[in-house]
């Protein structure tokens, strides 16, 4: 699963993969236009990741994840970074169009 493991395990994986991606960028001349931390696909963020969640462990993990994503973005020469919480307010029906059908 994306983002599985402790913060330290994830940082270690990034230490290994970012240089590989950087080398591939040099070989292909493909640039990183923008990046973001994935604060929505892991179940730990099902109630949000920052503003609306009262669980400090989740907030702390989100902060570390953002820090790691920013570091990787800088290392890979990213042109932009998107701060997007993903599921903020997901559990609230106030921002959901209940009449909309998919």
Short mmCIF file of C-alpha atoms in Angstrom, two decimals:
data_model
loop_
_atom_site.label_atom_id
_atom_site.label_comp_id
_atom_site.label_asym_id
_atom_site.label_seq_id
_atom_site.Cartn_x
_atom_site.Cartn_y
_atom_site.Cartn_z
CA UNK A 1 0.00 0.00 0.00
CA UNK A 2 1.15 3.53 -0.76
CA UNK A 3 2.65 5.19 2.30
CA UNK A 4 2.79 1.98 4.33
CA UNK A 5 5.31 1.72 7.11
CA UNK A 6 6.71 4.01 9.73
CA UNK A 7 7.95 7.47 8.89
CA UNK A 8 11.52 6.16 9.17
CA UNK A 9 10.85 3.26 6.78
CA UNK A 10 9.27 5.60 4.26
CA UNK A 11 12.20 8.05 4.51
CA UNK A 12 14.64 5.18 3.94
CA UNK A 13 12.74 4.08 0.82
CA UNK A 14 12.80 7.65 -0.48
CA UNK A 15 16.56 7.84 0.14
CA UNK A 16 16.90 4.83 -2.15
CA UNK A 17 14.42 5.71 -4.87
CA UNK A 18 14.94 9.46 -5.36
CA UNK A 19 18.49 9.02 -6.78
CA UNK A 20 17.16 6.37 -9.18
CA UNK A 21 14.40 8.69 -10.37
CA UNK A 22 16.89 11.57 -10.69
CA UNK A 23 19.13 9.41 -12.88
CA UNK A 24 16.14 8.46 -15.04
CA UNK A 25 15.27 12.15 -15.38
CA UNK A 26 18.78 12.87 -16.62
CA UNK A 27 18.59 10.01 -19.13
CA UNK A 28 15.14 10.91 -20.46
CA UNK A 29 15.23 14.70 -19.91
CA UNK A 30 11.79 14.44 -18.34
CA UNK A 31 11.23 17.14 -15.74
CA UNK A 32 9.07 17.05 -12.65
CA UNK A 33 6.44 19.75 -13.12
CA UNK A 34 4.73 19.46 -9.74
CA UNK A 35 4.35 17.11 -6.81
CA UNK A 36 2.16 16.62 -3.75
CA UNK A 37 2.10 14.44 -0.66
CA UNK A 38 -0.51 11.70 -0.90
CA UNK A 39 -2.62 12.52 2.15
CA UNK A 40 -5.74 10.73 0.99
CA UNK A 41 -5.25 7.14 -0.19
CA UNK A 42 -4.01 5.58 3.05
CA UNK A 43 -6.77 4.57 5.53
CA UNK A 44 -5.06 6.61 8.29
CA UNK A 45 -6.37 9.72 6.50
CA UNK A 46 -9.98 8.59 6.15
CA UNK A 47 -11.10 11.38 8.51
CA UNK A 48 -8.68 13.96 7.14
CA UNK A 49 -5.02 14.63 7.69
CA UNK A 50 -4.58 18.01 9.31
CA UNK A 51 -7.24 20.53 10.24
CA UNK A 52 -10.18 18.34 11.19
CA UNK A 53 -8.56 15.29 12.76
CA UNK A 54 -8.06 15.19 16.53
CA UNK A 55 -5.52 12.32 16.38
CA UNK A 56 -2.06 13.83 16.84
CA UNK A 57 -0.33 10.70 15.50
CA UNK A 58 -2.13 11.20 12.17
CA UNK A 59 -1.30 14.92 12.08
CA UNK A 60 2.36 14.19 12.91
CA UNK A 61 2.56 11.52 10.20
CA UNK A 62 1.02 13.93 7.68
CA UNK A 63 3.59 16.58 8.60
CA UNK A 64 6.46 14.15 8.13
CA UNK A 65 4.97 12.97 4.84
CA UNK A 66 4.74 16.55 3.58
CA UNK A 67 8.34 17.24 4.66
CA UNK A 68 9.53 14.13 2.79
CA UNK A 69 7.54 15.03 -0.31
CA UNK A 70 8.94 18.57 -0.31
CA UNK A 71 12.50 17.26 0.03
CA UNK A 72 12.00 14.80 -2.82
CA UNK A 73 10.41 17.51 -4.98
CA UNK A 74 13.37 19.83 -4.42
CA UNK A 75 15.89 17.04 -5.06
CA UNK A 76 14.13 16.15 -8.32
CA UNK A 77 13.94 19.76 -9.47
CA UNK A 78 10.18 20.03 -9.20
CA UNK A 79 8.80 23.25 -10.62
CA UNK A 80 5.85 23.48 -8.24
CA UNK A 81 4.32 21.88 -5.17
CA UNK A 82 0.62 21.45 -4.48
CA UNK A 83 -0.57 21.58 -0.87
CA UNK A 84 -3.77 19.59 -0.92
CA UNK A 85 -5.13 17.69 2.04
CA UNK A 86 -7.25 15.41 -0.11
CA UNK A 87 -9.94 14.24 2.26
CA UNK A 88 -10.32 17.26 4.51
CA UNK A 89 -14.01 17.38 5.30
CA UNK A 90 -14.64 14.00 3.68
CA UNK A 91 -16.74 12.78 6.59
CA UNK A 92 -18.94 15.87 6.48
CA UNK A 93 -22.00 15.99 4.23
CA UNK A 94 -22.02 19.80 4.30
CA UNK A 95 -19.63 20.00 1.33
CA UNK A 96 -21.17 17.10 -0.60
CA UNK A 97 -23.70 17.46 -3.41
CA UNK A 98 -26.11 14.72 -2.32
CA UNK A 99 -28.29 15.14 -5.44
CA UNK A 100 -25.42 14.58 -7.84
CA UNK A 101 -25.41 11.15 -9.45
CA UNK A 102 -22.35 9.55 -10.92
#
